[in-house]
Amino acid sequence: MLETTRTYVARITNHEQVRDDLDQCGFSASKLWNVGRYY
């Protein structure tokens, strides 16, 4: 089976405006990851 790994790089120009939303997304993703690993 062939496996492909891709890495995307992005630049955020309005970091101050989206910082809280990105933090919340990261926190939610971390919770989902931990639940998936637990089960």
mmCIF file of N, CA and C in Angstrom:
data_model
loop_
_atom_site.group_PDB
_atom_site.id
_atom_site.type_symbol
_atom_site.label_atom_id
_atom_site.label_comp_id
_atom_site.label_asym_id
_atom_site.label_seq_id
_atom_site.Cartn_x
_atom_site.Cartn_y
_atom_site.Cartn_z
ATOM 1 N N MET A 1 0.851 -1.187 0.000
ATOM 2 C CA MET A 1 0.000 0.000 0.000
ATOM 3 C C MET A 1 0.891 1.243 0.000
ATOM 4 N N LEU A 2 0.548 2.180 -0.827
ATOM 5 C CA LEU A 2 1.301 3.421 -0.940
ATOM 6 C C LEU A 2 0.764 4.451 0.041
ATOM 7 N N GLU A 3 1.651 5.064 0.791
ATOM 8 C CA GLU A 3 1.235 6.075 1.764
ATOM 9 C C GLU A 3 1.876 7.409 1.394
ATOM 10 N N THR A 4 1.053 8.448 1.393
ATOM 11 C CA THR A 4 1.527 9.783 1.042
ATOM 12 C C THR A 4 1.328 10.712 2.221
ATOM 13 N N THR A 5 2.350 11.485 2.538
ATOM 14 C CA THR A 5 2.264 12.477 3.611
ATOM 15 C C THR A 5 2.449 13.851 3.000
ATOM 16 N N ARG A 6 1.538 14.746 3.332
ATOM 17 C CA ARG A 6 1.627 16.107 2.808
ATOM 18 C C ARG A 6 1.708 17.088 3.970
ATOM 19 N N THR A 7 2.480 18.120 3.787
ATOM 20 C CA THR A 7 2.600 19.179 4.784
ATOM 21 C C THR A 7 2.221 20.496 4.134
ATOM 22 N N TYR A 8 1.309 21.194 4.749
ATOM 23 C CA TYR A 8 0.874 22.490 4.241
ATOM 24 C C TYR A 8 1.393 23.588 5.158
ATOM 25 N N VAL A 9 1.866 24.659 4.569
ATOM 26 C CA VAL A 9 2.373 25.796 5.320
ATOM 27 C C VAL A 9 1.500 26.989 4.992
ATOM 28 N N ALA A 10 1.047 27.688 6.028
ATOM 29 C CA ALA A 10 0.194 28.862 5.829
ATOM 30 C C ALA A 10 0.719 30.004 6.679
ATOM 31 N N ARG A 11 0.437 31.208 6.258
ATOM 32 C CA ARG A 11 0.840 32.386 7.006
ATOM 33 C C ARG A 11 -0.432 33.138 7.419
ATOM 34 N N ILE A 12 -0.524 33.467 8.680
ATOM 35 C CA ILE A 12 -1.684 34.191 9.204
ATOM 36 C C ILE A 12 -1.295 35.653 9.348
ATOM 37 N N THR A 13 -1.984 36.495 8.598
ATOM 38 C CA THR A 13 -1.624 37.916 8.623
ATOM 39 C C THR A 13 -2.434 38.703 9.648
ATOM 40 N N ASN A 14 -3.571 38.173 10.082
ATOM 41 C CA ASN A 14 -4.405 38.870 11.070
ATOM 42 C C ASN A 14 -4.473 38.058 12.363
ATOM 43 N N HIS A 15 -3.315 37.695 12.876
ATOM 44 C CA HIS A 15 -3.226 36.793 14.026
ATOM 45 C C HIS A 15 -3.999 37.307 15.232
ATOM 46 N N GLU A 16 -3.946 38.574 15.492
ATOM 47 C CA GLU A 16 -4.634 39.128 16.669
ATOM 48 C C GLU A 16 -6.148 38.924 16.586
ATOM 49 N N GLN A 17 -6.689 38.943 15.381
ATOM 50 C CA GLN A 17 -8.136 38.805 15.214
ATOM 51 C C GLN A 17 -8.604 37.356 15.336
ATOM 52 N N VAL A 18 -7.768 36.402 14.989
ATOM 53 C CA VAL A 18 -8.198 34.997 14.963
ATOM 54 C C VAL A 18 -7.557 34.144 16.047
ATOM 55 N N ARG A 19 -6.747 34.736 16.894
ATOM 56 C CA ARG A 19 -6.016 33.973 17.909
ATOM 57 C C ARG A 19 -6.948 33.154 18.805
ATOM 58 N N ASP A 20 -7.989 33.756 19.335
ATOM 59 C CA ASP A 20 -8.884 33.038 20.245
ATOM 60 C C ASP A 20 -9.596 31.880 19.543
ATOM 61 N N ASP A 21 -10.022 32.110 18.298
ATOM 62 C CA ASP A 21 -10.693 31.044 17.549
ATOM 63 C C ASP A 21 -9.735 29.889 17.265
ATOM 64 N N LEU A 22 -8.497 30.203 16.913
ATOM 65 C CA LEU A 22 -7.519 29.145 16.664
ATOM 66 C C LEU A 22 -7.200 28.370 17.936
ATOM 67 N N ASP A 23 -7.114 29.056 19.052
ATOM 68 C CA ASP A 23 -6.872 28.375 20.331
ATOM 69 C C ASP A 23 -8.016 27.416 20.651
ATOM 70 N N GLN A 24 -9.248 27.851 20.416
ATOM 71 C CA GLN A 24 -10.409 27.010 20.685
ATOM 72 C C GLN A 24 -10.423 25.793 19.769
ATOM 73 N N CYS A 25 -10.076 25.986 18.500
ATOM 74 C CA CYS A 25 -10.014 24.859 17.562
ATOM 75 C C CYS A 25 -8.942 23.865 17.988
ATOM 76 N N GLY A 26 -7.802 24.367 18.407
ATOM 77 C CA GLY A 26 -6.736 23.488 18.860
ATOM 78 C C GLY A 26 -7.130 22.705 20.094
ATOM 79 N N PHE A 27 -7.812 23.358 21.020
ATOM 80 C CA PHE A 27 -8.268 22.688 22.235
ATOM 81 C C PHE A 27 -9.275 21.593 21.901
ATOM 82 N N SER A 28 -10.215 21.897 21.003
ATOM 83 C CA SER A 28 -11.215 20.899 20.604
ATOM 84 C C SER A 28 -10.568 19.724 19.874
ATOM 85 N N ALA A 29 -9.618 19.999 19.007
ATOM 86 C CA ALA A 29 -8.930 18.930 18.294
ATOM 87 C C ALA A 29 -8.164 18.039 19.266
ATOM 88 N N SER A 30 -7.569 18.640 20.279
ATOM 89 C CA SER A 30 -6.846 17.868 21.280
ATOM 90 C C SER A 30 -7.789 16.946 22.046
ATOM 91 N N LYS A 31 -8.971 17.440 22.392
ATOM 92 C CA LYS A 31 -9.948 16.608 23.102
ATOM 93 C C LYS A 31 -10.383 15.434 22.231
ATOM 94 N N LEU A 32 -10.673 15.701 20.940
ATOM 95 C CA LEU A 32 -11.084 14.626 20.038
ATOM 96 C C LEU A 32 -9.983 13.581 19.878
ATOM 97 N N TRP A 33 -8.738 14.023 19.755
ATOM 98 C CA TRP A 33 -7.615 13.111 19.617
ATOM 99 C C TRP A 33 -7.504 12.211 20.847
ATOM 100 N N ASN A 34 -7.643 12.807 22.032
ATOM 101 C CA ASN A 34 -7.521 12.020 23.268
ATOM 102 C C ASN A 34 -8.644 11.017 23.400
ATOM 103 N N VAL A 35 -9.855 11.387 23.018
ATOM 104 C CA VAL A 35 -10.977 10.440 23.079
ATOM 105 C C VAL A 35 -10.743 9.306 22.089
ATOM 106 N N GLY A 36 -10.278 9.644 20.891
ATOM 107 C CA GLY A 36 -10.019 8.603 19.894
ATOM 108 C C GLY A 36 -8.937 7.630 20.346
ATOM 109 N N ARG A 37 -7.917 8.145 20.979
ATOM 110 C CA ARG A 37 -6.836 7.260 21.459
ATOM 111 C C ARG A 37 -7.302 6.418 22.631
ATOM 112 N N TYR A 38 -8.202 6.945 23.463
ATOM 113 C CA TYR A 38 -8.674 6.198 24.634
ATOM 114 C C TYR A 38 -9.463 4.968 24.200
ATOM 115 N N TYR A 39 -10.320 5.160 23.195
ATOM 116 C CA TYR A 39 -11.146 4.047 22.733
ATOM 117 C C TYR A 39 -10.409 3.310 21.647
#
